[in-house]
Amino acid sequence: MKQLNSIQKFKEINIDFRAYTLIFALIIIWLFFGFLTGGVFLSTRNFSNLLRQMTIISFLAIGMTPVIITGNIDLSVGSMTGFISVIAAYLQAIILPELLPVLFPVLSVESLGILSTVVTVIICLLIGLLIGLGQGYIIAYGGVPAFIVTLGGQFVLKGGILGVTQGKTIIPIEDSLRLMAQGYLSKYPGIIIAIIAIVIIFLVILQSRTKKKQYNLNTRSLGVDLLVASIFSALVLVFTFMMNSYKGIQIPVLIMVIIAVLITYLMNNTRFGRYIYAVGGNKEATKLSGINVQSVVLKTYALMGLLCGVSGIILTGYVAAGTTSGGTNYELSAIGGCVMGGTSLMGGIGTVFGALMGTLIMTSMENGMSVMNMSVFWQYIVKGLILVLAVYVDVASRKNKSL
Amino acid sequence: MKEEIILRIENVTKDFPGIRALSDVSFKVKKGVIHGLCGENGAGKSTLVKILAGVYPNHTYQGKIYFNNKELKLTSSSIEEAIKEGIATVYQEPVLVPHMTAGENIFLGREPVNNKRIINWNKLFSDTKEILAKYKLNVPLFAKLSTLSVGQQQMVEIAKALAQEVKLLILDEPTSALTESEVNSLIEILKNLKESGVTCIYISHRLEEFFRVTDNITVLRDGQVVDTVKTMDVTEEKIIAMMVGREMKKRFPAKKSNPGEKLLEVKNLSVSVYRKRIIKNVSFDLKKGEILGIAGLMGSGRTELVTALFGEYGNQITGEVFLEGKPIKIKSAEDAIKFGISLVPEDRKEMGLILIQEVFKNISLPNLKKFSSALNIDKYKELQECKKYVDYLSIKTPSLFTITESLSGGNQQKVVIAKWLMSNPKVLIMDDPTRGIDVGTKYEIYGLIQKLAESGVGIIMISSELEEILGMSDRIMVMHEGECTGSLDRKDATQERIMILATNITNTKRDNRNNE
C-alpha cells in the first residue's frame, strides 16, 4: 500500500505537469497581448468577449475529443453546426410562429416566445443526435473510414444549409434564444452559482478523502486537501467577481463549463469513458476484452452530434439569424483546439480540459490579433504556424522523454 | 587469428529514469564465433542490443565499446549508421515491406542503377540470387514477402544484412516466432555464416539452442554480467542457475491432476473464411481441472480453433459447443466472457494489452462491471482489486499506475493473465502463454496454471514448445492443417509421437512442397 501511494502522488503531479504547461503557455500569450495592446486585451470587457468567442468552438472541441481519442475524426461538425443553426432559425422565424398560436391559443406572446425556444432547442438537439448516429453507424458498423463519411457529411449538410435558407438570411430570432447565447447572469444569481460550485468542490474533495480512508489508501493531510479546495474556490470567486464587474457571467460560458464538467466526468469516471480510451489505445485488445467496439464508436458520434446541436443553437442565438455561412471551417478550429490541447490523432490520448485550453489559446490568439488590428491574412498565417509549432513542441518533448 | 577480438564492451552503464538497465557491463566477442547472450527478461539484453544497433546513441550511456579495435561512437539513433560500421540486427519480428519481393527488400534504398539512374532489375535479382545461394538461404526469388513464412522472412532479413557486408550480426530472439523445423534451418544457416567468417551475437529464450549453435555464452542478470563461459564447459542447468541466481532443478511444477466432470464439449466445429475451411470438423472435450494441451506447427489452425471458441469468427462457424452440458452460441468475445470463457491471446502486444495505458486499467478492462454502476466506476475498489492480482501474480511493477509498455515481457504477460483471472473464468484458454518469456517467469506461470487447474478451472494451453506441452498437459490434442490429427494421453505422449501427428507424416510430400 505504501508504495502504491507514493506513486499515486507522483502521478497526480505528472498529470498536472501537462496541464500546467498549457496554462503557462496561455498566461504567456495573455501577457504578450496585454503588453502589445497596452492592457486593452486584459480588460474584463475583452476577457468576457474572449470567453464568449470560444464557446461555440469549444462545444465542438469537447465533442471532438472522444471522437479523436477512439482514433476517428469528424469533418462534418462545422457544416452540422451551420445546418442546425439554420434549422433553428427556420423553426423560430417561419414554422413555430404560425404553428404555436394555433396549438396554444391561450398563451401570451411572451410565453409563446419561450415555448418556441424550448421546442427549437429540443428539435435541434434531436436532429444533431440523429445526424451523429447516422454518420456513426456508417463508420462503426459499415466500416467506411470516418474521414470519408464525415467529408461526405460535410457536403450533404452544406447542401442542406442552402436548401433550408434558399441562400437568404433567416430572421427574426426569439429574445429567449438570444438570451441563451448573448445573455449575462445578473450579479446575485452569479454569486449563488459560484457558491454552489464551491460547495461542490469541497464535497468532491472531502468525499474522495473518506473513500480513500475506507479502502485504506493513505490520504493527504486534511490541510493540503482543504488548501487545494480553497485554491479552486478562490479561482471561482475571482472569476465571478471579475465577470460581475463587467456585466456578469455569460450564460453561454456557463453552459460551456457545465458541459465540460459533465463530459470530463463521463470520460474519467464511467465505463463508457474508459472504453473510449481503450478503443483508441488498442482496438483489437479492447475487442478481445469483450467490449463492443462498434457501439463505443457509434456513441462517440452520437455525443458529437448532440454537441453540434448545442453549438448550432448558440450560434443562431449569437448571430440572431440563420445564415448560409454559419459554421464554416469550425471543424478545423475544433480539431486544432483538441490537438493543441494534447489529444493524439493516433488515438488513445487526450482530455476535455486540454481541448478547452487548446481552444482558449487559439481564440486568445485570434482575439489578441483582432484587438491589435492585425490584418486578417496575417491572423490566418500566424494561427496556422502556431498550431504546427505547438504540436511540434509536443512531439519533440515526447521523443526526448523516450530516450 | 582465432583469438582476434571483434567486439569489446567495457564498463557500459545505461540508466533509465528510476532504473539502471545495464551496470558496468564488460565482455569480449571473438571474431568468427557465435556468441550467445542470455538472461531473464529485464536482465538488460535488449538494452545492450539497442546500444549496439545505435537505437541508444553514444551520449546516452557511459562506458566504451570497441568494434574492430576502433571505438564505436554512434551518434544518431538511426540503424543505418550502425550498419555502415558493420553491425546489423535481426529482430524476432521481421521489419520488411510485405508487398515487395525478397530482392526488393534486400536492396531497398540501395537498388543497383544503370547510368541513367534507372533501377537495373536484372542485376538486382541476380545479386539477390547470388547472396541467397552463397549463404544457402532457401527463399523463393519472386514471391512477395507477405506470402512467406516468418522463418523465410527472417532469412530475407539476414540476407539484407549480409548484402551490406556486415561484420557482426545480432540476432535478437530470432526463434521465438518459429516452428521447430524453421529453427533447425535457421541453425544450419548460422553454422554456414560462421564458416564464411561472420560473427554473430545470438539471443534466445530457448536454452537448448545455445548448445546447438553457440561457442561462448555471456549470461546477464539484473543488468550485470554474471560470467562469460565456453559453451562446451557448461550444462543447461548451470546456465539457468546463473541466470536466475539459484539452482533450478525442476522445469515444471509437480503434476497433481484430478480432472472432474465434463466442462466444455466441442462437436464438429468448422470455420470457413472466404469459403476456405480453416478449421475442419474438430471435436474435443475438456473436464474441470484438466489441462488440455494443443500442439501443432504454426499455421496448423491451433490459434484459429481457440479464437473461434472466443467468438472471433462470428457467424462463420458451424458445429456445436456445450458448456456444462448446455448448448451455447458464441458470436463475439463479449458472449464468450459472459459464459466464463477467457482467452490469453497469442500476441500480448497486439491483442492482449493496451500498452499506452496504466497497469490497473489493463487489468480491469474486461471486469469493469464488477465495480461500476451505469454512471460511475468505483475507482478505489478497482485499485484494490487490481492490487490483489498484482500481488497474487507478483507482477514486478513500480505501481498500478505504471504504463504497461515499460514493463518487461514476462510481467506484461502476467498483466494479461491477471486481467483474465479477475474475470473468474470457468475455461481459460492460453495461446502460447510463455512465448518470449524468461525461465524464471515461465516457471511461475506454469505454477499458476497448475494451481488454477487444481481449483477446478478447465485450461486449454497452446504451445510451440513441445517440452512445455509435455510437461504441463493432462492430455494433448495435435492439429495439422485445421484438422485434429490425434489426441494423446499424458502417459503415452512423447515428442516424436506429437511431431508425427503434427506433420501428418503420411502427407510428407505435400509438406515438403509447402516448406520450399
JSON list of N, CA, C and O in Angstrom, two decimals, chain B residues 472-492:
[
{"chain": "B", "resi": 472, "resn": "MET", "atom": "N", "xyz": [3.26, -30.00, -19.08]},
{"chain": "B", "resi": 472, "resn": "MET", "atom": "CA", "xyz": [2.10, -29.38, -18.42]},
{"chain": "B", "resi": 472, "resn": "MET", "atom": "C", "xyz": [0.78, -30.12, -18.62]},
{"chain": "B", "resi": 472, "resn": "MET", "atom": "O", "xyz": [-0.08, -30.08, -17.76]},
{"chain": "B", "resi": 473, "resn": "SER", "atom": "N", "xyz": [0.59, -30.74, -19.78]},
{"chain": "B", "resi": 473, "resn": "SER", "atom": "CA", "xyz": [-0.76, -31.17, -20.14]},
{"chain": "B", "resi": 473, "resn": "SER", "atom": "C", "xyz": [-1.18, -32.50, -19.52]},
{"chain": "B", "resi": 473, "resn": "SER", "atom": "O", "xyz": [-0.35, -33.37, -19.29]},
{"chain": "B", "resi": 474, "resn": "ASP", "atom": "N", "xyz": [-2.48, -32.63, -19.26]},
{"chain": "B", "resi": 474, "resn": "ASP", "atom": "CA", "xyz": [-3.05, -33.93, -18.91]},
{"chain": "B", "resi": 474, "resn": "ASP", "atom": "C", "xyz": [-3.31, -34.73, -20.17]},
{"chain": "B", "resi": 474, "resn": "ASP", "atom": "O", "xyz": [-3.23, -35.94, -20.19]},
{"chain": "B", "resi": 475, "resn": "ARG", "atom": "N", "xyz": [-3.67, -33.99, -21.20]},
{"chain": "B", "resi": 475, "resn": "ARG", "atom": "CA", "xyz": [-3.99, -34.61, -22.47]},
{"chain": "B", "resi": 475, "resn": "ARG", "atom": "C", "xyz": [-3.49, -33.69, -23.57]},
{"chain": "B", "resi": 475, "resn": "ARG", "atom": "O", "xyz": [-3.49, -32.46, -23.38]},
{"chain": "B", "resi": 476, "resn": "ILE", "atom": "N", "xyz": [-3.09, -34.23, -24.68]},
{"chain": "B", "resi": 476, "resn": "ILE", "atom": "CA", "xyz": [-2.56, -33.39, -25.75]},
{"chain": "B", "resi": 476, "resn": "ILE", "atom": "C", "xyz": [-3.33, -33.66, -27.04]},
{"chain": "B", "resi": 476, "resn": "ILE", "atom": "O", "xyz": [-3.48, -34.82, -27.45]},
{"chain": "B", "resi": 477, "resn": "MET", "atom": "N", "xyz": [-3.83, -32.59, -27.63]},
{"chain": "B", "resi": 477, "resn": "MET", "atom": "CA", "xyz": [-4.51, -32.72, -28.91]},
{"chain": "B", "resi": 477, "resn": "MET", "atom": "C", "xyz": [-3.57, -32.13, -29.95]},
{"chain": "B", "resi": 477, "resn": "MET", "atom": "O", "xyz": [-3.00, -31.07, -29.74]},
{"chain": "B", "resi": 478, "resn": "VAL", "atom": "N", "xyz": [-3.41, -32.83, -31.05]},
{"chain": "B", "resi": 478, "resn": "VAL", "atom": "CA", "xyz": [-2.46, -32.35, -32.06]},
{"chain": "B", "resi": 478, "resn": "VAL", "atom": "C", "xyz": [-3.23, -31.93, -33.30]},
{"chain": "B", "resi": 478, "resn": "VAL", "atom": "O", "xyz": [-4.16, -32.61, -33.73]},
{"chain": "B", "resi": 479, "resn": "MET", "atom": "N", "xyz": [-2.83, -30.81, -33.86]},
{"chain": "B", "resi": 479, "resn": "MET", "atom": "CA", "xyz": [-3.53, -30.31, -35.04]},
{"chain": "B", "resi": 479, "resn": "MET", "atom": "C", "xyz": [-2.59, -30.21, -36.23]},
{"chain": "B", "resi": 479, "resn": "MET", "atom": "O", "xyz": [-1.40, -30.01, -36.11]},
{"chain": "B", "resi": 480, "resn": "HIS", "atom": "N", "xyz": [-3.20, -30.37, -37.41]},
{"chain": "B", "resi": 480, "resn": "HIS", "atom": "CA", "xyz": [-2.45, -30.22, -38.65]},
{"chain": "B", "resi": 480, "resn": "HIS", "atom": "C", "xyz": [-3.40, -29.73, -39.73]},
{"chain": "B", "resi": 480, "resn": "HIS", "atom": "O", "xyz": [-4.44, -30.34, -39.97]},
{"chain": "B", "resi": 481, "resn": "GLU", "atom": "N", "xyz": [-3.10, -28.62, -40.34]},
{"chain": "B", "resi": 481, "resn": "GLU", "atom": "CA", "xyz": [-3.92, -28.04, -41.39]},
{"chain": "B", "resi": 481, "resn": "GLU", "atom": "C", "xyz": [-5.41, -27.98, -41.05]},
{"chain": "B", "resi": 481, "resn": "GLU", "atom": "O", "xyz": [-6.26, -28.41, -41.83]},
{"chain": "B", "resi": 482, "resn": "GLY", "atom": "N", "xyz": [-5.70, -27.48, -39.87]},
{"chain": "B", "resi": 482, "resn": "GLY", "atom": "CA", "xyz": [-7.09, -27.25, -39.49]},
{"chain": "B", "resi": 482, "resn": "GLY", "atom": "C", "xyz": [-7.82, -28.48, -39.00]},
{"chain": "B", "resi": 482, "resn": "GLY", "atom": "O", "xyz": [-9.00, -28.41, -38.67]},
{"chain": "B", "resi": 483, "resn": "GLU", "atom": "N", "xyz": [-7.13, -29.62, -38.99]},
{"chain": "B", "resi": 483, "resn": "GLU", "atom": "CA", "xyz": [-7.79, -30.83, -38.52]},
{"chain": "B", "resi": 483, "resn": "GLU", "atom": "C", "xyz": [-7.14, -31.32, -37.24]},
{"chain": "B", "resi": 483, "resn": "GLU", "atom": "O", "xyz": [-5.96, -31.07, -37.01]},
{"chain": "B", "resi": 484, "resn": "CYS", "atom": "N", "xyz": [-7.93, -32.05, -36.45]},
{"chain": "B", "resi": 484, "resn": "CYS", "atom": "CA", "xyz": [-7.35, -32.69, -35.28]},
{"chain": "B", "resi": 484, "resn": "CYS", "atom": "C", "xyz": [-6.81, -34.04, -35.76]},
{"chain": "B", "resi": 484, "resn": "CYS", "atom": "O", "xyz": [-7.56, -34.89, -36.22]},
{"chain": "B", "resi": 485, "resn": "THR", "atom": "N", "xyz": [-5.48, -34.21, -35.68]},
{"chain": "B", "resi": 485, "resn": "THR", "atom": "CA", "xyz": [-4.91, -35.45, -36.21]},
{"chain": "B", "resi": 485, "resn": "THR", "atom": "C", "xyz": [-4.71, -36.50, -35.12]},
{"chain": "B", "resi": 485, "resn": "THR", "atom": "O", "xyz": [-4.30, -37.61, -35.42]},
{"chain": "B", "resi": 486, "resn": "GLY", "atom": "N", "xyz": [-4.98, -36.14, -33.89]},
{"chain": "B", "resi": 486, "resn": "GLY", "atom": "CA", "xyz": [-4.85, -37.15, -32.86]},
{"chain": "B", "resi": 486, "resn": "GLY", "atom": "C", "xyz": [-4.89, -36.55, -31.48]},
{"chain": "B", "resi": 486, "resn": "GLY", "atom": "O", "xyz": [-4.75, -35.35, -31.29]},
{"chain": "B", "resi": 487, "resn": "SER", "atom": "N", "xyz": [-5.11, -37.43, -30.50]},
{"chain": "B", "resi": 487, "resn": "SER", "atom": "CA", "xyz": [-5.18, -36.99, -29.13]},
{"chain": "B", "resi": 487, "resn": "SER", "atom": "C", "xyz": [-4.38, -37.99, -28.31]},
{"chain": "B", "resi": 487, "resn": "SER", "atom": "O", "xyz": [-4.51, -39.20, -28.49]},
{"chain": "B", "resi": 488, "resn": "LEU", "atom": "N", "xyz": [-3.49, -37.48, -27.46]},
{"chain": "B", "resi": 488, "resn": "LEU", "atom": "CA", "xyz": [-2.61, -38.36, -26.72]},
{"chain": "B", "resi": 488, "resn": "LEU", "atom": "C", "xyz": [-2.80, -38.13, -25.23]},
{"chain": "B", "resi": 488, "resn": "LEU", "atom": "O", "xyz": [-2.94, -37.00, -24.79]},
{"chain": "B", "resi": 489, "resn": "ASP", "atom": "N", "xyz": [-2.77, -39.23, -24.45]},
{"chain": "B", "resi": 489, "resn": "ASP", "atom": "CA", "xyz": [-2.79, -39.08, -23.01]},
{"chain": "B", "resi": 489, "resn": "ASP", "atom": "C", "xyz": [-1.41, -38.73, -22.54]},
{"chain": "B", "resi": 489, "resn": "ASP", "atom": "O", "xyz": [-0.42, -39.03, -23.19]},
{"chain": "B", "resi": 490, "resn": "ARG", "atom": "N", "xyz": [-1.36, -38.12, -21.37]},
{"chain": "B", "resi": 490, "resn": "ARG", "atom": "CA", "xyz": [-0.07, -37.69, -20.83]},
{"chain": "B", "resi": 490, "resn": "ARG", "atom": "C", "xyz": [0.96, -38.82, -20.83]},
{"chain": "B", "resi": 490, "resn": "ARG", "atom": "O", "xyz": [2.10, -38.65, -21.22]},
{"chain": "B", "resi": 491, "resn": "LYS", "atom": "N", "xyz": [0.49, -40.00, -20.39]},
{"chain": "B", "resi": 491, "resn": "LYS", "atom": "CA", "xyz": [1.45, -41.08, -20.23]},
{"chain": "B", "resi": 491, "resn": "LYS", "atom": "C", "xyz": [1.95, -41.65, -21.56]},
{"chain": "B", "resi": 491, "resn": "LYS", "atom": "O", "xyz": [3.03, -42.21, -21.62]},
{"chain": "B", "resi": 492, "resn": "ASP", "atom": "N", "xyz": [1.15, -41.48, -22.63]},
{"chain": "B", "resi": 492, "resn": "ASP", "atom": "CA", "xyz": [1.57, -42.04, -23.93]},
{"chain": "B", "resi": 492, "resn": "ASP", "atom": "C", "xyz": [2.35, -41.04, -24.78]},
{"chain": "B", "resi": 492, "resn": "ASP", "atom": "O", "xyz": [2.87, -41.39, -25.83]}
]
